[in-house]
mmCIF file with all atom_site columns, C-alpha atoms in Angstrom:
data_model
loop_
_atom_site.group_PDB
_atom_site.id
_atom_site.type_symbol
_atom_site.label_atom_id
_atom_site.label_alt_id
_atom_site.label_comp_id
_atom_site.label_asym_id
_atom_site.label_entity_id
_atom_site.label_seq_id
_atom_site.pdbx_PDB_ins_code
_atom_site.Cartn_x
_atom_site.Cartn_y
_atom_site.Cartn_z
_atom_site.occupancy
_atom_site.B_iso_or_equiv
_atom_site.pdbx_formal_charge
_atom_site.auth_seq_id
_atom_site.auth_comp_id
_atom_site.auth_asym_id
_atom_site.auth_atom_id
_atom_site.pdbx_PDB_model_num
ATOM 1   C CA . PRO A 1 1   ? -17.343 63.454  20.469  1.00 66.00 ? 1   PRO A CA 1
ATOM 2   C CA . ILE A 1 2   ? -18.213 59.937  21.652  1.00 75.00 ? 2   ILE A CA 1
ATOM 3   C CA . SER A 1 3   ? -15.832 58.231  24.079  1.00 76.00 ? 3   SER A CA 1
ATOM 4   C CA . GLN A 1 4   ? -15.416 54.561  24.657  1.00 79.00 ? 4   GLN A CA 1
ATOM 5   C CA . GLY A 1 5   ? -15.099 53.147  28.225  1.00 80.00 ? 5   GLY A CA 1
ATOM 6   C CA . THR A 1 6   ? -12.463 50.708  29.303  1.00 84.00 ? 6   THR A CA 1
ATOM 7   C CA . ALA A 1 7   ? -12.725 47.004  28.193  1.00 83.00 ? 7   ALA A CA 1
ATOM 8   C CA . GLY A 1 8   ? -14.173 44.494  30.574  1.00 84.00 ? 8   GLY A CA 1
ATOM 9   C CA . PRO A 1 9   ? -12.447 41.374  31.877  1.00 88.00 ? 9   PRO A CA 1
ATOM 10  C CA . GLN A 1 10  ? -11.809 38.487  29.518  1.00 87.00 ? 10  GLN A CA 1
ATOM 11  C CA . GLY A 1 11  ? -14.530 35.853  29.452  1.00 84.00 ? 11  GLY A CA 1
ATOM 12  C CA . ALA A 1 12  ? -14.084 32.109  30.196  1.00 89.00 ? 12  ALA A CA 1
ATOM 13  C CA . GLN A 1 13  ? -12.697 29.831  27.503  1.00 85.00 ? 13  GLN A CA 1
ATOM 14  C CA . GLY A 1 14  ? -15.366 27.930  25.534  1.00 80.00 ? 14  GLY A CA 1
ATOM 15  C CA . GLY A 1 15  ? -15.658 24.155  25.524  1.00 81.00 ? 15  GLY A CA 1
ATOM 16  C CA . ALA A 1 16  ? -13.764 21.876  23.070  1.00 78.00 ? 16  ALA A CA 1
ATOM 17  C CA . GLY A 1 17  ? -15.216 21.478  19.617  1.00 74.00 ? 17  GLY A CA 1
ATOM 18  C CA . THR A 1 18  ? -16.349 18.241  18.013  1.00 77.00 ? 18  THR A CA 1
ATOM 19  C CA . ALA A 1 19  ? -13.651 15.957  16.758  1.00 73.00 ? 19  ALA A CA 1
ATOM 20  C CA . GLY A 1 20  ? -12.720 16.127  13.104  1.00 69.00 ? 20  GLY A CA 1
ATOM 21  C CA . GLU A 1 21  ? -12.876 13.244  10.661  1.00 73.00 ? 21  GLU A CA 1
ATOM 22  C CA . ASP A 1 22  ? -10.237 10.584  10.628  1.00 73.00 ? 22  ASP A CA 1
ATOM 23  C CA . GLY A 1 23  ? -7.408  11.276  8.124   1.00 74.00 ? 23  GLY A CA 1
ATOM 24  C CA . VAL A 1 24  ? -5.507  9.106   5.724   1.00 79.00 ? 24  VAL A CA 1
ATOM 25  C CA . SER A 1 25  ? -1.910  8.395   5.100   1.00 84.00 ? 25  SER A CA 1
ATOM 26  C CA . ALA A 1 26  ? -0.333  7.053   1.868   1.00 88.00 ? 26  ALA A CA 1
ATOM 27  C CA . SER A 1 27  ? 2.879   5.491   0.905   1.00 90.00 ? 27  SER A CA 1
ATOM 28  C CA . MET A 1 28  ? 4.177   4.615   -2.600  1.00 94.00 ? 28  MET A CA 1
ATOM 29  C CA . LEU A 1 29  ? 6.271   1.577   -3.315  1.00 96.00 ? 29  LEU A CA 1
ATOM 30  C CA . LYS A 1 30  ? 7.887   0.590   -6.606  1.00 97.00 ? 30  LYS A CA 1
ATOM 31  C CA . TYR A 1 31  ? 8.118   -2.933  -7.828  1.00 97.00 ? 31  TYR A CA 1
ATOM 32  C CA . ALA A 1 32  ? 8.407   -4.897  -11.069 1.00 97.00 ? 32  ALA A CA 1
ATOM 33  C CA . PHE A 1 33  ? 5.723   -7.458  -11.804 1.00 97.00 ? 33  PHE A CA 1
ATOM 34  C CA . ASN A 1 34  ? 6.828   -11.087 -11.938 1.00 97.00 ? 34  ASN A CA 1
ATOM 35  C CA . GLN A 1 35  ? 4.266   -13.508 -13.524 1.00 95.00 ? 35  GLN A CA 1
ATOM 36  C CA . ASN A 1 36  ? 5.290   -16.465 -11.368 1.00 96.00 ? 36  ASN A CA 1
ATOM 37  C CA . THR A 1 37  ? 2.306   -17.194 -8.991  1.00 97.00 ? 37  THR A CA 1
ATOM 38  C CA . ALA A 1 38  ? 4.256   -18.844 -6.142  1.00 97.00 ? 38  ALA A CA 1
ATOM 39  C CA . PRO A 1 39  ? 6.245   -17.174 -3.420  1.00 97.00 ? 39  PRO A CA 1
ATOM 40  C CA . PRO A 1 40  ? 8.877   -16.049 -2.746  1.00 97.00 ? 40  PRO A CA 1
ATOM 41  C CA . PRO A 1 41  ? 9.206   -13.043 -5.060  1.00 98.00 ? 41  PRO A CA 1
ATOM 42  C CA . THR A 1 42  ? 12.677  -12.219 -6.212  1.00 97.00 ? 42  THR A CA 1
ATOM 43  C CA . THR A 1 43  ? 14.318  -8.959  -5.157  1.00 97.00 ? 43  THR A CA 1
ATOM 44  C CA . GLY A 1 44  ? 12.463  -5.863  -6.544  1.00 97.00 ? 44  GLY A CA 1
ATOM 45  C CA . THR A 1 45  ? 9.404   -7.831  -7.561  1.00 98.00 ? 45  THR A CA 1
ATOM 46  C CA . ILE A 1 46  ? 5.790   -8.415  -6.688  1.00 98.00 ? 46  ILE A CA 1
ATOM 47  C CA . ARG A 1 47  ? 3.865   -11.628 -7.465  1.00 98.00 ? 47  ARG A CA 1
ATOM 48  C CA . VAL A 1 48  ? 0.214   -12.665 -7.260  1.00 97.00 ? 48  VAL A CA 1
ATOM 49  C CA . ASP A 1 49  ? -1.350  -15.985 -6.714  1.00 97.00 ? 49  ASP A CA 1
ATOM 50  C CA . SER A 1 50  ? -3.424  -16.096 -9.809  1.00 95.00 ? 50  SER A CA 1
ATOM 51  C CA . VAL A 1 51  ? -3.065  -15.552 -13.562 1.00 92.00 ? 51  VAL A CA 1
ATOM 52  C CA . VAL A 1 52  ? -6.516  -14.019 -13.613 1.00 92.00 ? 52  VAL A CA 1
ATOM 53  C CA . LEU A 1 53  ? -6.592  -10.585 -12.171 1.00 90.00 ? 53  LEU A CA 1
ATOM 54  C CA . ALA A 1 54  ? -10.270 -10.879 -10.881 1.00 88.00 ? 54  ALA A CA 1
ATOM 55  C CA . THR A 1 55  ? -9.314  -14.010 -8.797  1.00 93.00 ? 55  THR A CA 1
ATOM 56  C CA . VAL A 1 56  ? -6.092  -12.603 -7.155  1.00 95.00 ? 56  VAL A CA 1
ATOM 57  C CA . THR A 1 57  ? -6.395  -13.212 -3.364  1.00 97.00 ? 57  THR A CA 1
ATOM 58  C CA . ARG A 1 58  ? -2.686  -12.803 -2.351  1.00 98.00 ? 58  ARG A CA 1
ATOM 59  C CA . LEU A 1 59  ? 0.244   -10.522 -3.021  1.00 98.00 ? 59  LEU A CA 1
ATOM 60  C CA . TYR A 1 60  ? 3.900   -11.476 -2.437  1.00 98.00 ? 60  TYR A CA 1
ATOM 61  C CA . LEU A 1 61  ? 6.068   -8.415  -2.049  1.00 98.00 ? 61  LEU A CA 1
ATOM 62  C CA . ALA A 1 62  ? 9.882   -8.635  -1.766  1.00 98.00 ? 62  ALA A CA 1
ATOM 63  C CA . TYR A 1 63  ? 11.650  -6.783  1.012   1.00 97.00 ? 63  TYR A CA 1
ATOM 64  C CA . ASN A 1 64  ? 13.559  -4.632  -1.541  1.00 97.00 ? 64  ASN A CA 1
ATOM 65  C CA . ASP A 1 65  ? 11.802  -2.488  -4.224  1.00 96.00 ? 65  ASP A CA 1
ATOM 66  C CA . TRP A 1 66  ? 13.007  -2.254  -7.856  1.00 95.00 ? 66  TRP A CA 1
ATOM 67  C CA . ASP A 1 67  ? 15.717  0.281   -6.798  1.00 95.00 ? 67  ASP A CA 1
ATOM 68  C CA . GLY A 1 68  ? 17.094  -2.148  -4.253  1.00 96.00 ? 68  GLY A CA 1
ATOM 69  C CA . VAL A 1 69  ? 15.740  -0.076  -1.397  1.00 96.00 ? 69  VAL A CA 1
ATOM 70  C CA . ALA A 1 70  ? 14.774  -2.225  1.675   1.00 96.00 ? 70  ALA A CA 1
ATOM 71  C CA . VAL A 1 71  ? 11.170  -1.471  2.586   1.00 96.00 ? 71  VAL A CA 1
ATOM 72  C CA . PRO A 1 72  ? 10.087  -4.128  5.114   1.00 96.00 ? 72  PRO A CA 1
ATOM 73  C CA . THR A 1 73  ? 9.256   -1.432  7.699   1.00 94.00 ? 73  THR A CA 1
ATOM 74  C CA . LEU A 1 74  ? 6.688   0.031   5.305   1.00 94.00 ? 74  LEU A CA 1
ATOM 75  C CA . LEU A 1 75  ? 5.454   -3.464  4.258   1.00 96.00 ? 75  LEU A CA 1
ATOM 76  C CA . GLY A 1 76  ? 4.932   -4.164  7.965   1.00 95.00 ? 76  GLY A CA 1
ATOM 77  C CA . LEU A 1 77  ? 2.418   -1.351  8.164   1.00 94.00 ? 77  LEU A CA 1
ATOM 78  C CA . ILE A 1 78  ? -0.020  -3.079  5.889   1.00 96.00 ? 78  ILE A CA 1
ATOM 79  C CA . LYS A 1 79  ? -3.109  -3.968  8.051   1.00 95.00 ? 79  LYS A CA 1
ATOM 80  C CA . ALA A 1 80  ? -6.476  -5.475  7.459   1.00 96.00 ? 80  ALA A CA 1
ATOM 81  C CA . GLY A 1 81  ? -8.689  -2.973  5.781   1.00 95.00 ? 81  GLY A CA 1
ATOM 82  C CA . ASP A 1 82  ? -6.006  -0.905  4.256   1.00 96.00 ? 82  ASP A CA 1
ATOM 83  C CA . ARG A 1 83  ? -6.308  -0.036  0.482   1.00 96.00 ? 83  ARG A CA 1
ATOM 84  C CA . LEU A 1 84  ? -3.703  -1.008  -2.023  1.00 96.00 ? 84  LEU A CA 1
ATOM 85  C CA . ILE A 1 85  ? -3.821  0.552   -5.496  1.00 96.00 ? 85  ILE A CA 1
ATOM 86  C CA . VAL A 1 86  ? -1.447  -0.973  -8.049  1.00 95.00 ? 86  VAL A CA 1
ATOM 87  C CA . GLN A 1 87  ? -0.856  0.891   -11.244 1.00 95.00 ? 87  GLN A CA 1
ATOM 88  C CA . ASN A 1 88  ? 1.363   0.084   -14.195 1.00 94.00 ? 88  ASN A CA 1
ATOM 89  C CA . LEU A 1 89  ? 3.914   2.895   -14.535 1.00 93.00 ? 89  LEU A CA 1
ATOM 90  C CA . GLU A 1 90  ? 4.103   2.553   -18.317 1.00 89.00 ? 90  GLU A CA 1
ATOM 91  C CA . ASP A 1 91  ? 0.321   2.207   -18.935 1.00 90.00 ? 91  ASP A CA 1
ATOM 92  C CA . GLU A 1 92  ? -2.019  4.048   -16.632 1.00 88.00 ? 92  GLU A CA 1
ATOM 93  C CA . THR A 1 93  ? -5.058  2.038   -18.054 1.00 90.00 ? 93  THR A CA 1
ATOM 94  C CA . ARG A 1 94  ? -3.704  -0.993  -16.265 1.00 90.00 ? 94  ARG A CA 1
ATOM 95  C CA . TRP A 1 95  ? -4.463  -0.939  -12.529 1.00 92.00 ? 95  TRP A CA 1
ATOM 96  C CA . VAL A 1 96  ? -6.094  -2.767  -9.690  1.00 94.00 ? 96  VAL A CA 1
ATOM 97  C CA . ASP A 1 97  ? -7.762  -1.461  -6.507  1.00 96.00 ? 97  ASP A CA 1
ATOM 98  C CA . LEU A 1 98  ? -7.434  -3.892  -3.546  1.00 96.00 ? 98  LEU A CA 1
ATOM 99  C CA . THR A 1 99  ? -8.262  -4.022  0.143   1.00 97.00 ? 99  THR A CA 1
ATOM 100 C CA . ALA A 1 100 ? -6.096  -6.008  2.562   1.00 97.00 ? 100 ALA A CA 1
ATOM 101 C CA . GLY A 1 101 ? -8.232  -8.842  4.052   1.00 97.00 ? 101 GLY A CA 1
ATOM 102 C CA . ALA A 1 102 ? -5.628  -9.383  6.872   1.00 96.00 ? 102 ALA A CA 1
ATOM 103 C CA . ASP A 1 103 ? -2.409  -7.848  8.249   1.00 97.00 ? 103 ASP A CA 1
ATOM 104 C CA . GLY A 1 104 ? 0.626   -8.497  6.069   1.00 96.00 ? 104 GLY A CA 1
ATOM 105 C CA . VAL A 1 105 ? 2.631   -11.643 7.079   1.00 97.00 ? 105 VAL A CA 1
ATOM 106 C CA . ASP A 1 106 ? 6.417   -11.317 7.288   1.00 97.00 ? 106 ASP A CA 1
ATOM 107 C CA . ASP A 1 107 ? 8.716   -14.041 6.175   1.00 98.00 ? 107 ASP A CA 1
ATOM 108 C CA . PRO A 1 108 ? 12.091  -12.775 7.518   1.00 97.00 ? 108 PRO A CA 1
ATOM 109 C CA . VAL A 1 109 ? 13.998  -15.865 6.247   1.00 97.00 ? 109 VAL A CA 1
ATOM 110 C CA . LEU A 1 110 ? 12.967  -15.562 2.606   1.00 97.00 ? 110 LEU A CA 1
ATOM 111 C CA . ARG A 1 111 ? 12.630  -11.725 2.952   1.00 97.00 ? 111 ARG A CA 1
ATOM 112 C CA . TYR A 1 112 ? 9.161   -11.040 1.694   1.00 98.00 ? 112 TYR A CA 1
ATOM 113 C CA . TYR A 1 113 ? 5.600   -10.130 2.893   1.00 98.00 ? 113 TYR A CA 1
ATOM 114 C CA . THR A 1 114 ? 2.367   -11.926 2.041   1.00 98.00 ? 114 THR A CA 1
ATOM 115 C CA . VAL A 1 115 ? -0.801  -9.846  1.973   1.00 98.00 ? 115 VAL A CA 1
ATOM 116 C CA . ASP A 1 116 ? -4.233  -11.447 1.568   1.00 98.00 ? 116 ASP A CA 1
ATOM 117 C CA . VAL A 1 117 ? -6.443  -9.106  -0.566  1.00 98.00 ? 117 VAL A CA 1
ATOM 118 C CA . ASP A 1 118 ? -9.823  -8.621  -2.047  1.00 97.00 ? 118 ASP A CA 1
ATOM 119 C CA . VAL A 1 119 ? -10.174 -7.088  -5.482  1.00 96.00 ? 119 VAL A CA 1
ATOM 120 C CA . LEU A 1 120 ? -12.487 -4.030  -5.433  1.00 95.00 ? 120 LEU A CA 1
ATOM 121 C CA . ALA A 1 121 ? -12.053 -2.942  -9.063  1.00 94.00 ? 121 ALA A CA 1
ATOM 122 C CA . ALA A 1 122 ? -9.605  -3.448  -11.875 1.00 91.00 ? 122 ALA A CA 1
ATOM 123 C CA . ALA A 1 123 ? -8.706  -2.682  -15.434 1.00 88.00 ? 123 ALA A CA 1
ATOM 124 C CA . PRO A 1 124 ? -8.553  -5.890  -17.491 1.00 80.00 ? 124 PRO A CA 1
ATOM 125 C CA . GLY A 1 125 ? -5.502  -8.158  -17.422 1.00 83.00 ? 125 GLY A CA 1
ATOM 126 C CA . LEU A 1 126 ? -2.343  -8.546  -15.433 1.00 87.00 ? 126 LEU A CA 1
ATOM 127 C CA . PRO A 1 127 ? 0.699   -6.489  -16.370 1.00 89.00 ? 127 PRO A CA 1
ATOM 128 C CA . ALA A 1 128 ? 3.399   -7.855  -18.666 1.00 91.00 ? 128 ALA A CA 1
ATOM 129 C CA . ASN A 1 129 ? 6.309   -9.655  -16.976 1.00 94.00 ? 129 ASN A CA 1
ATOM 130 C CA . ASN A 1 130 ? 8.842   -7.175  -15.611 1.00 96.00 ? 130 ASN A CA 1
ATOM 131 C CA . ALA A 1 131 ? 6.404   -4.229  -16.070 1.00 95.00 ? 131 ALA A CA 1
ATOM 132 C CA . LYS A 1 132 ? 7.190   -1.454  -13.609 1.00 97.00 ? 132 LYS A CA 1
ATOM 133 C CA . LEU A 1 133 ? 4.414   -0.849  -11.016 1.00 97.00 ? 133 LEU A CA 1
ATOM 134 C CA . MET A 1 134 ? 3.573   1.745   -8.416  1.00 96.00 ? 134 MET A CA 1
ATOM 135 C CA . ILE A 1 135 ? 1.763   0.468   -5.355  1.00 96.00 ? 135 ILE A CA 1
ATOM 136 C CA . PHE A 1 136 ? -0.093  3.027   -3.268  1.00 96.00 ? 136 PHE A CA 1
ATOM 137 C CA . HIS A 1 137 ? -0.671  1.850   0.319   1.00 95.00 ? 137 HIS A CA 1
ATOM 138 C CA . ILE A 1 138 ? -3.458  3.962   1.869   1.00 94.00 ? 138 ILE A CA 1
ATOM 139 C CA . MET A 1 139 ? -4.113  3.733   5.577   1.00 90.00 ? 139 MET A CA 1
ATOM 140 C CA . ALA A 1 140 ? -7.261  5.143   7.078   1.00 76.00 ? 140 ALA A CA 1
ATOM 141 C CA . GLY A 1 141 ? -6.614  6.279   10.535  1.00 68.00 ? 141 GLY A CA 1
ATOM 142 C CA . GLY A 1 142 ? -7.418  8.144   13.563  1.00 59.00 ? 142 GLY A CA 1
ATOM 143 C CA . ALA A 1 143 ? -4.484  8.096   15.959  1.00 53.00 ? 143 ALA A CA 1
ATOM 144 C CA . GLY A 1 144 ? -1.972  6.593   13.524  1.00 54.00 ? 144 GLY A CA 1
ATOM 145 C CA . ARG A 1 145 ? 0.399   3.775   13.945  1.00 55.00 ? 145 ARG A CA 1
ATOM 146 C CA . VAL A 1 146 ? 3.667   3.820   15.944  1.00 59.00 ? 146 VAL A CA 1
ATOM 147 C CA . LEU A 1 147 ? 6.707   2.109   14.363  1.00 59.00 ? 147 LEU A CA 1
ATOM 148 C CA . ALA A 1 148 ? 8.719   -0.185  16.599  1.00 59.00 ? 148 ALA A CA 1
ATOM 149 C CA . PRO A 1 149 ? 12.108  1.193   17.533  1.00 59.00 ? 149 PRO A CA 1
#
C-alpha cells in the first residue's frame, strides 16, 4: 500500500486580482406626458422643450410621479453623462434614448427638475398628451453615489 505524508505549511496569500469593470444602476420613474413645452410641469407629468422629438434639448420632471409619489431624491441623482430612456407604456414602439448633458437642476419652489439632454436615438413622434411613460435612469458607475442624509 502507498501511504501519504503529512501536509506541508500553507503558502502565502497571492496578490490582489485586477479590478472588474464598472457596473451600472437603473431606476424607473413613471410620468404622464404633457404637451406643453414650458416649465413648470404639473404634478405627475413630464414636459419637453420642443414639439419635435429630434430637437428636444430639455426635460422638465415634476417632483411627484403619476402615482403622486415624491421622487425628488431620485431626480437629484441625474448627472451629466447618465442615460435616460423614455418609453410609452401603452405603445412600446414610441421611445427615446437620451443622455444627460448636465446635472439635473432643482427648482424647489416650483417643485420640479430640469435636465438638459441630447437625443441619441428615437422612434418617430412625441407621445400623445397624457400618455403614460416609463423613464429609465441608467447611471454608469464605479464607486456609486452617496445620498445626502
